[in-house]
Coordinates of N, CA and C in Angstrom, one line a residue:
Chain A
E28 N -51.3 239.6 86.8 CA -51.3 241.1 87.0 C -51.8 241.4 88.4
T29 N -51.4 242.6 88.9 CA -51.9 243.0 90.2 C -52.6 244.4 90.1
G30 N -53.3 244.8 91.1 CA -53.9 246.1 91.1 C -55.1 246.2 90.2
V31 N -55.3 247.4 89.6 CA -56.5 247.7 88.8 C -56.0 248.0 87.4
T32 N -56.5 247.3 86.4 CA -56.1 247.4 85.0 C -57.2 248.0 84.2
Q33 N -57.0 249.1 83.5 CA -58.0 249.7 82.6 C -57.5 249.6 81.1
T34 N -58.5 249.2 80.3 CA -58.2 249.2 78.8 C -59.4 249.8 78.1
P35 N -59.2 250.5 77.0 CA -57.8 250.9 76.5 C -57.3 252.1 77.3
R36 N -56.0 252.4 77.1 CA -55.4 253.6 77.7 C -55.8 254.9 77.0
H37 N -56.0 254.8 75.7 CA -56.5 256.0 74.9 C -57.6 255.5 74.0
L38 N -58.5 256.4 73.8 CA -59.7 256.1 72.9 C -60.1 257.4 72.2
V39 N -60.2 257.4 70.9 CA -60.8 258.5 70.1 C -62.0 257.9 69.5
M40 N -63.1 258.6 69.7 CA -64.4 258.1 69.1 C -65.2 259.3 68.5
G41 N -66.0 259.0 67.5 CA -66.9 259.9 66.9 C -68.2 260.0 67.8
M42 N -69.0 261.0 67.6 CA -70.2 261.2 68.4 C -71.2 260.1 68.1
T43 N -71.1 259.4 67.0 CA -72.1 258.4 66.7 C -71.6 257.0 67.0
N44 N -70.4 256.9 67.5 CA -69.8 255.5 67.8 C -70.3 254.9 69.1
K45 N -70.1 253.6 69.2 CA -70.4 252.9 70.4 C -69.1 252.2 70.8
K46 N -68.6 252.5 72.0 CA -67.4 251.9 72.5 C -67.6 251.5 74.0
S47 N -66.7 250.7 74.5 CA -66.7 250.3 75.9 C -65.4 250.4 76.6
L48 N -65.4 250.9 77.8 CA -64.2 250.9 78.6 C -64.2 249.7 79.6
K49 N -63.1 249.1 79.8 CA -63.0 247.9 80.7 C -62.1 248.2 81.9
C50 N -62.5 247.6 83.0 CA -61.7 247.7 84.2 C -61.7 246.3 84.9
E51 N -60.5 245.9 85.4 CA -60.4 244.7 86.0 C -59.5 244.9 87.3
Q52 N -60.0 244.3 88.4 CA -59.2 244.4 89.6 C -58.8 243.0 90.2
H53 N -57.6 242.9 90.6 CA -57.1 241.7 91.1 C -56.8 241.7 92.6
L54 N -57.5 242.5 93.3 CA -57.3 242.8 94.7 C -58.3 242.1 95.7
G55 N -59.3 241.5 95.1 CA -60.3 240.9 96.0 C -61.2 241.9 96.6
H56 N -61.3 243.1 96.1 CA -62.1 244.1 96.6 C -63.6 243.9 96.3
N57 N -64.5 244.5 97.1 CA -65.9 244.3 96.9 C -66.6 245.5 96.2
A58 N -65.9 246.6 96.2 CA -66.5 247.8 95.6 C -65.7 248.3 94.4
M59 N -66.4 248.8 93.4 CA -65.7 249.4 92.2 C -66.5 250.6 91.8
Y60 N -65.7 251.6 91.2 CA -66.2 252.9 91.0 C -65.7 253.4 89.6
W61 N -66.5 254.2 89.0 CA -66.1 255.0 87.8 C -66.1 256.4 88.2
Y62 N -65.0 257.1 87.8 CA -64.8 258.5 88.1 C -64.5 259.2 86.7
K63 N -64.9 260.5 86.6 CA -64.5 261.3 85.5 C -63.6 262.4 86.0
Q64 N -62.5 262.6 85.3 CA -61.6 263.7 85.6 C -61.4 264.6 84.4
S65 N -61.9 265.8 84.6 CA -61.8 266.8 83.6 C -60.8 267.9 84.1
A66 N -60.3 268.7 83.1 CA -59.3 269.7 83.5 C -60.0 270.7 84.4
K67 N -59.4 271.2 85.4 CA -59.8 272.2 86.3 C -61.1 271.9 87.1
K68 N -61.4 270.6 87.2 CA -62.6 270.1 88.0 C -62.1 269.1 89.0
P69 N -62.8 269.0 90.2 CA -62.5 267.8 91.0 C -62.9 266.5 90.4
L70 N -62.4 265.4 90.9 CA -62.9 264.1 90.4 C -64.4 264.0 90.6
E71 N -65.1 263.6 89.6 CA -66.5 263.5 89.6 C -66.9 262.0 89.7
L72 N -67.6 261.6 90.7 CA -68.0 260.2 90.9 C -69.2 260.0 89.9
M73 N -69.1 258.9 89.1 CA -70.2 258.5 88.2 C -71.0 257.4 88.7
F74 N -70.4 256.3 89.0 CA -71.1 255.1 89.5 C -70.3 254.4 90.6
V75 N -71.1 253.7 91.4 CA -70.6 252.9 92.5 C -71.2 251.5 92.5
Y76 N -70.4 250.5 92.5 CA -70.9 249.1 92.6 C -70.4 248.4 93.8
S77 N -71.3 247.7 94.5 CA -70.9 246.9 95.7 C -71.3 245.5 95.4
L78 N -70.4 244.6 95.3 CA -70.7 243.2 95.0 C -71.7 243.0 93.9
E79 N -71.3 243.7 92.8 CA -72.0 243.7 91.5 C -73.3 244.4 91.5
E80 N -73.7 245.0 92.6 CA -74.9 245.8 92.6 C -74.7 247.3 92.6
R81 N -75.3 248.0 91.7 CA -75.1 249.4 91.6 C -75.8 250.1 92.8
V82 N -75.0 250.8 93.6 CA -75.5 251.5 94.8 C -75.6 253.0 94.6
E83 N -74.9 253.5 93.6 CA -75.0 254.9 93.4 C -74.9 255.2 91.9
N84 N -75.8 256.1 91.4 CA -75.7 256.6 90.1 C -75.8 258.1 90.2
N85 N -74.6 258.8 90.0 CA -74.5 260.2 90.4 C -75.1 261.1 89.3
S86 N -76.3 261.0 88.9 CA -77.0 261.8 87.9 C -76.2 261.9 86.6
V87 N -75.8 260.7 86.1 CA -75.0 260.6 84.9 C -75.9 260.4 83.7
P88 N -75.6 261.1 82.6 CA -76.5 261.0 81.4 C -76.5 259.5 80.9
S89 N -77.6 259.2 80.3 CA -77.9 257.8 79.9 C -77.0 257.4 78.8
R90 N -76.2 258.3 78.2 CA -75.3 257.9 77.1 C -74.1 257.1 77.7
F91 N -74.0 257.1 79.1 CA -73.0 256.3 79.8 C -73.8 255.2 80.5
S92 N -73.4 253.9 80.2 CA -74.1 252.8 80.8 C -73.1 251.9 81.4
P93 N -73.1 251.7 82.8 CA -72.2 250.8 83.4 C -72.7 249.4 83.4
E94 N -71.7 248.5 83.6 CA -72.0 247.1 83.7 C -71.0 246.4 84.6
C95 N -71.5 245.6 85.6 CA -70.6 244.9 86.5 C -71.0 243.5 86.6
P96 N -70.4 242.6 85.7 CA -70.8 241.2 85.7 C -70.4 240.4 86.9
N97 N -69.3 240.8 87.5 CA -68.8 240.2 88.7 C -68.0 241.2 89.5
S98 N -67.5 240.8 90.7 CA -66.9 241.8 91.6 C -65.5 242.1 91.1
S99 N -65.0 241.5 90.0 CA -63.6 241.8 89.5 C -63.6 242.6 88.3
H100 N -64.8 242.7 87.6 CA -64.8 243.4 86.3 C -65.9 244.5 86.3
L101 N -65.6 245.6 85.6 CA -66.5 246.7 85.5 C -66.3 247.3 84.1
F102 N -67.4 247.6 83.5 CA -67.4 248.2 82.1 C -68.2 249.5 82.2
L103 N -67.8 250.3 81.2 CA -68.5 251.6 81.0 C -68.8 251.6 79.5
H104 N -70.1 251.4 79.1 CA -70.5 251.4 77.7 C -70.8 252.9 77.3
L105 N -70.3 253.3 76.2 CA -70.4 254.7 75.7 C -71.2 254.7 74.4
H106 N -72.1 255.6 74.2 CA -72.8 255.8 72.9 C -73.3 257.2 72.8
T107 N -73.2 257.7 71.5 CA -73.6 259.0 71.2 C -73.1 260.1 72.1
L108 N -71.8 260.0 72.4 CA -71.2 261.0 73.3 C -71.0 262.4 72.7
Q109 N -70.8 263.4 73.5 CA -70.6 264.7 73.1 C -69.1 265.1 73.3
P110 N -68.7 266.1 72.6 CA -67.3 266.6 72.8 C -66.9 266.9 74.3
E111 N -67.9 267.4 75.0 CA -67.6 267.8 76.4 C -67.5 266.5 77.3
D112 N -67.7 265.4 76.8 CA -67.4 264.1 77.5 C -66.0 263.7 77.4
S113 N -65.2 264.4 76.6 CA -63.8 264.1 76.5 C -63.1 264.4 77.9
A114 N -62.4 263.4 78.4 CA -61.9 263.4 79.8 C -61.1 262.2 80.1
L115 N -60.5 262.1 81.2 CA -59.8 260.9 81.7 C -60.8 260.2 82.6
Y116 N -61.1 258.9 82.2 CA -62.1 258.1 82.9 C -61.3 257.1 83.8
L117 N -61.5 257.2 85.1 CA -60.8 256.4 86.1 C -61.6 255.4 86.7
C118 N -61.1 254.2 86.8 CA -61.8 253.1 87.6 C -61.0 252.9 88.9
A119 N -61.8 252.6 89.9 CA -61.1 252.4 91.2 C -61.8 251.3 91.9
S120 N -61.1 250.7 92.9 CA -61.7 249.7 93.7 C -61.4 249.9 95.2
S121 N -62.2 249.3 96.1 CA -61.9 249.4 97.5 C -62.4 248.2 98.2
P122 N -61.9 247.9 99.4 CA -62.4 246.7 100.1 C -63.9 246.7 100.3
G123 N -64.5 247.8 100.6 CA -66.0 247.9 100.8 C -66.4 249.3 100.4
V124 N -67.6 249.6 100.5 CA -68.1 250.9 100.1 C -68.1 252.0 101.1
R125 N -67.6 251.7 102.3 CA -67.4 252.8 103.3 C -66.5 253.8 102.8
G126 N -66.8 255.1 103.1 CA -66.0 256.2 102.6 C -64.6 256.2 103.2
D127 N -64.4 255.5 104.2 CA -63.1 255.5 104.9 C -62.0 254.6 104.2
Y128 N -62.5 253.7 103.4 CA -61.5 252.8 102.7 C -60.7 253.6 101.6
G129 N -59.4 253.3 101.6 CA -58.6 253.9 100.5 C -59.0 253.2 99.2
Y130 N -58.9 254.0 98.1 CA -59.1 253.5 96.8 C -57.8 253.1 96.1
T131 N -57.9 252.1 95.3 CA -56.9 251.8 94.3 C -57.4 252.1 92.9
F132 N -56.7 253.0 92.3 CA -57.1 253.5 91.0 C -56.4 252.8 89.9
G133 N -57.0 252.6 88.7 CA -56.3 252.2 87.5 C -55.6 253.4 86.9
S134 N -55.0 253.2 85.8 CA -54.2 254.3 85.1 C -55.1 255.2 84.3
G135 N -56.4 254.8 84.1 CA -57.3 255.6 83.3 C -57.4 255.3 81.9
T136 N -58.5 255.8 81.3 CA -58.6 255.8 79.8 C -58.8 257.2 79.4
R137 N -57.9 257.7 78.6 CA -58.0 259.1 78.0 C -58.9 259.1 76.8
L138 N -60.1 259.6 77.0 CA -61.2 259.6 75.9 C -61.3 261.0 75.2
T139 N -61.2 260.9 73.9 CA -61.4 262.1 73.1 C -62.6 261.9 72.2
V140 N -63.6 262.7 72.3 CA -64.8 262.6 71.4 C -64.7 263.7 70.3
V141 N -64.7 263.2 69.1 CA -64.6 264.2 68.0 C -65.8 264.3 67.1
Chain B
T15 N -74.0 269.6 100.3 CA -72.9 269.1 99.5 C -71.6 269.4 100.2
Q16 N -70.8 268.3 100.4 CA -69.5 268.5 101.0 C -68.5 268.9 100.0
L17 N -67.7 269.9 100.3 CA -66.6 270.4 99.4 C -65.3 270.4 100.2
L18 N -64.3 270.1 99.4 CA -62.9 270.2 100.0 C -62.1 271.1 99.1
E19 N -61.7 272.2 99.7 CA -60.9 273.2 98.9 C -59.4 273.0 99.2
Q20 N -58.6 273.0 98.2 CA -57.2 272.8 98.4 C -56.5 274.1 98.0
S21 N -55.4 274.4 98.7 CA -54.6 275.6 98.4 C -53.2 275.3 98.7
P22 N -52.3 275.8 97.9 CA -52.6 276.6 96.6 C -53.0 275.6 95.5
Q23 N -53.5 276.2 94.4 CA -53.9 275.4 93.3 C -52.7 274.9 92.5
F24 N -51.7 275.8 92.4 CA -50.4 275.5 91.7 C -49.2 275.9 92.5
L25 N -48.2 275.2 92.4 CA -47.0 275.5 93.2 C -45.8 275.0 92.4
S26 N -44.9 276.0 92.1 CA -43.7 275.6 91.4 C -42.5 276.0 92.3
I27 N -41.7 275.1 92.7 CA -40.6 275.3 93.6 C -39.3 274.7 93.1
Q28 N -38.2 275.0 93.7 CA -36.9 274.4 93.3 C -36.6 273.2 94.2
E29 N -35.8 272.3 93.7 CA -35.4 271.2 94.6 C -34.8 271.7 95.9
G30 N -35.1 271.0 96.9 CA -34.6 271.3 98.2 C -35.5 272.2 99.1
E31 N -36.4 272.9 98.5 CA -37.3 273.8 99.2 C -38.4 272.9 100.0
N32 N -39.0 273.6 101.0 CA -40.1 273.0 101.7 C -41.4 273.6 101.3
L33 N -42.5 272.8 101.4 CA -43.8 273.4 101.0 C -44.9 272.7 101.9
T34 N -46.0 273.4 101.9 CA -47.2 272.9 102.6 C -48.4 273.1 101.7
V35 N -49.2 272.1 101.7 CA -50.5 272.1 100.9 C -51.6 271.9 101.9
Y36 N -52.7 272.7 101.7 CA -53.8 272.7 102.7 C -55.1 272.2 102.0
C37 N -55.9 271.5 102.9 CA -57.1 270.9 102.4 C -58.2 271.3 103.5
N38 N -59.2 272.1 103.1 CA -60.1 272.7 104.0 C -61.6 272.4 103.7
S39 N -62.4 272.3 104.7 CA -63.8 272.0 104.4 C -64.6 272.6 105.6
S40 N -65.9 272.8 105.4 CA -66.8 273.2 106.5 C -67.4 272.0 107.1
S41 N -67.2 270.8 106.4 CA -67.8 269.6 106.9 C -66.8 268.7 107.7
V42 N -67.4 267.9 108.6 CA -66.6 267.0 109.4 C -66.4 265.7 108.6
F43 N -65.2 265.1 108.6 CA -65.0 263.9 107.9 C -64.5 262.9 109.0
S44 N -64.8 261.6 108.8 CA -64.3 260.6 109.7 C -62.9 260.2 109.3
S45 N -62.5 260.4 108.1 CA -61.1 260.1 107.7 C -60.7 261.1 106.6
L46 N -59.4 261.2 106.4 CA -58.9 262.1 105.3 C -57.8 261.3 104.7
Q47 N -57.9 261.3 103.3 CA -56.8 260.6 102.6 C -56.1 261.6 101.7
W48 N -54.9 261.3 101.4 CA -54.1 262.0 100.4 C -53.6 261.1 99.3
Y49 N -53.7 261.6 98.1 CA -53.3 260.9 96.9 C -52.3 261.7 96.1
R50 N -51.5 261.1 95.3 CA -50.6 261.8 94.4 C -50.9 261.2 93.0
Q51 N -51.1 262.0 92.0 CA -51.3 261.6 90.7 C -50.3 262.1 89.7
E52 N -49.6 261.2 89.0 CA -48.6 261.7 88.1 C -49.2 261.7 86.7
P53 N -48.7 262.5 85.8 CA -49.3 262.7 84.4 C -49.5 261.3 83.8
G54 N -50.7 261.1 83.2 CA -51.0 259.9 82.5 C -51.3 258.7 83.4
E55 N -51.4 258.9 84.7 CA -51.7 257.8 85.6 C -52.8 258.1 86.5
G56 N -53.3 257.1 87.2 CA -54.4 257.3 88.2 C -53.8 257.8 89.5
P57 N -54.6 258.3 90.4 CA -54.1 258.7 91.7 C -53.6 257.5 92.5
V58 N -52.6 257.7 93.4 CA -52.1 256.7 94.2 C -52.2 257.1 95.7
L59 N -52.8 256.3 96.5 CA -53.0 256.6 97.9 C -51.7 256.7 98.6
L60 N -51.5 257.8 99.3 CA -50.3 258.1 100.1 C -50.5 257.7 101.6
V61 N -51.6 258.2 102.1 CA -51.9 258.0 103.6 C -53.3 258.2 103.9
T62 N -53.8 257.6 105.0 CA -55.1 257.8 105.5 C -54.9 258.3 107.0
V63 N -55.6 259.3 107.4 CA -55.6 259.8 108.8 C -57.0 259.7 109.3
V64 N -57.2 259.2 110.5 CA -58.6 259.0 111.0 C -58.9 259.7 112.3
T65 N -57.9 260.2 113.0 CA -58.1 260.7 114.4 C -57.8 262.2 114.3
G66 N -58.7 263.0 114.9 CA -58.4 264.5 115.0 C -57.1 264.8 115.6
G67 N -56.3 265.6 115.0 CA -55.0 265.9 115.5 C -53.9 264.9 115.1
E68 N -54.2 263.9 114.5 CA -53.3 262.9 114.1 C -52.2 263.4 113.1
V69 N -51.0 263.0 113.3 CA -49.9 263.3 112.5 C -49.2 262.0 112.0
K70 N -49.0 261.9 110.7 CA -48.3 260.8 110.1 C -47.2 261.2 109.2
K71 N -46.1 260.5 109.3 CA -44.9 260.8 108.5 C -44.6 259.7 107.6
L72 N -44.3 260.1 106.3 CA -43.9 259.1 105.3 C -42.7 259.7 104.7
K73 N -41.5 259.3 105.2 CA -40.2 259.8 104.7 C -40.2 261.3 104.8
R74 N -40.2 262.0 103.7 CA -40.1 263.5 103.8 C -41.5 264.1 103.8
L75 N -42.6 263.4 103.8 CA -43.9 263.9 103.8 C -44.5 263.8 105.2
T76 N -45.1 264.9 105.7 CA -45.8 264.9 107.0 C -47.3 265.3 106.7
F77 N -48.2 264.4 107.2 CA -49.6 264.7 107.1 C -50.2 265.0 108.4
Q78 N -51.1 265.9 108.5 CA -51.8 266.2 109.7 C -53.3 266.3 109.5
F79 N -54.1 265.8 110.4 CA -55.5 265.9 110.4 C -55.9 266.9 111.4
G80 N -56.7 267.9 111.1 CA -57.1 268.9 112.0 C -57.9 268.4 113.2
D81 N -57.8 269.1 114.4 CA -58.4 268.6 115.6 C -59.9 268.4 115.4
A82 N -60.6 269.3 114.6 CA -62.0 269.2 114.4 C -62.4 268.3 113.2
R83 N -61.4 267.7 112.6 CA -61.5 266.8 111.5 C -62.2 267.5 110.3
K84 N -61.9 268.7 110.1 CA -62.5 269.5 108.9 C -61.4 269.9 108.0
D85 N -60.1 269.7 108.4 CA -59.1 270.1 107.5 C -57.8 269.3 107.7
S86 N -56.9 269.4 106.7 CA -55.7 268.6 106.7 C -54.6 269.3 106.0
S87 N -53.4 269.0 106.3 CA -52.2 269.6 105.6 C -51.2 268.5 105.3
L88 N -50.5 268.8 104.2 CA -49.4 267.9 103.7 C -48.2 268.8 103.6
H89 N -47.1 268.4 104.4 CA -45.9 269.2 104.3 C -44.8 268.3 103.7
I90 N -44.1 268.9 102.8 CA -43.0 268.2 102.1 C -41.7 268.9 102.5
T91 N -40.7 268.1 103.0 CA -39.4 268.7 103.3 C -38.4 268.4 102.2
A92 N -37.6 269.3 101.9 CA -36.6 269.1 100.9 C -37.1 268.5 99.6
A93 N -38.0 269.2 98.9 CA -38.7 268.6 97.8 C -37.7 268.1 96.7
Q94 N -38.1 267.1 96.0 CA -37.3 266.5 94.9 C -38.2 266.5 93.6
P95 N -37.5 266.4 92.5 CA -38.3 266.4 91.2 C -39.3 265.2 91.2
G96 N -39.0 264.1 91.9 CA -39.9 263.0 91.9 C -41.2 263.3 92.7
D97 N -41.3 264.4 93.4 CA -42.5 264.8 94.1 C -43.5 265.5 93.2
T98 N -43.0 265.8 92.0 CA -43.9 266.5 91.0 C -45.2 265.7 90.8
G99 N -46.3 266.4 90.8 CA -47.6 265.7 90.5 C -48.8 266.5 91.0
L100 N -49.9 265.9 90.9 CA -51.2 266.5 91.4 C -51.5 265.8 92.7
Y101 N -51.6 266.6 93.8 CA -51.9 266.1 95.1 C -53.4 266.3 95.4
L102 N -54.1 265.3 95.8 CA -55.5 265.3 96.0 C -55.8 264.9 97.4
C103 N -56.6 265.6 98.1 CA -57.1 265.1 99.4 C -58.5 264.6 99.2
A104 N -58.9 263.7 100.0 CA -60.3 263.1 99.9 C -60.8 262.8 101.3
G105 N -62.1 263.2 101.5 CA -62.7 263.0 102.8 C -63.7 261.8 102.8
G106 N -63.6 261.0 103.8 CA -64.6 259.9 103.9 C -65.5 260.2 105.1
T107 N -66.7 259.7 105.0 CA -67.7 259.9 106.1 C -68.1 258.6 106.8
G108 N -67.4 257.5 106.5 CA -67.7 256.3 107.2 C -68.9 255.5 106.7
T109 N -70.0 256.2 106.5 CA -71.2 255.5 106.1 C -71.5 255.7 104.6
A110 N -71.0 256.8 104.1 CA -71.4 257.1 102.7 C -70.6 256.1 101.7
S111 N -71.1 256.0 100.6 CA -70.5 255.0 99.6 C -69.5 255.7 98.7
K112 N -69.0 256.8 99.1 CA -68.0 257.5 98.2 C -67.1 258.4 99.1
L113 N -66.0 258.8 98.5 CA -65.1 259.8 99.0 C -65.4 261.1 98.3
T114 N -65.2 262.2 99.0 CA -65.3 263.5 98.4 C -63.9 264.0 98.2
F115 N -63.6 264.3 96.9 CA -62.2 264.7 96.5 C -62.1 266.2 96.5
G116 N -60.9 266.6 96.8 CA -60.6 268.0 96.8 C -60.3 268.5 95.4
T117 N -60.1 269.8 95.3 CA -59.9 270.5 94.0 C -58.5 270.3 93.5
G118 N -57.5 269.8 94.3 CA -56.2 269.4 93.8 C -55.2 270.5 93.9
T119 N -53.9 270.2 94.1 CA -52.8 271.1 94.1 C -51.8 270.5 93.1
R120 N -51.4 271.3 92.1 CA -50.5 270.8 91.1 C -49.1 271.3 91.5
L121 N -48.2 270.4 91.8 CA -46.8 270.7 92.3 C -45.8 270.4 91.2
Q122 N -44.9 271.3 91.0 CA -43.8 271.1 90.1 C -42.5 271.4 90.8
V123 N -41.6 270.5 90.8 CA -40.3 270.7 91.5 C -39.2 270.6 90.4
T124 N -38.5 271.7 90.3 CA -37.5 271.8 89.3 C -36.1 271.7 89.9
L125 N -35.1 271.3 89.1 CA -33.7 271.2 89.5 C -33.1 272.6 89.8

């Protein structure tokens, strides 16, 4: 496979569930990102990882917990979410963390919290 | 806080028409990127412009970076239904670890 792959594509979870989103990149990039995309809002940056080290946590609630075991894989662990957390969650990668690098995005996970 | 405002928010046109989407900020960016996002997919990078006044062409799409590097425009000539999607601009600052994304322009091209 090439590019950035996200699984699952769709997820419905209750507020008491625990689930994880997975992202894998096959581009040899050193930086990976989690973004949240809600209706009528700009893309919101959640987390930034550079070479498996978290370099930015954009004031995200603790019910979202990222994990980056290596430079190719990124996870977002979810627990006790709220209905307002329903959104499209996008993973992206780039060659480095400089803001000038273009991002390669995955297709996203459409999350619905019920 | 850096903000990127895009206009218009929504645009519905017929095939063959021309259109321009604007991306404006009060902040200076070292680069400006444009992405297109189709329903159910992630954004796809179309172009990166890095020099004030730079113009890049990609088939029927023309991208321009403002002289002061605070704004950009995307012009589409003879729009086609395949151009339908959400267009996002994003500004980079060179040293920061993130891009600032714009508010988006949703384009629909009908037959």
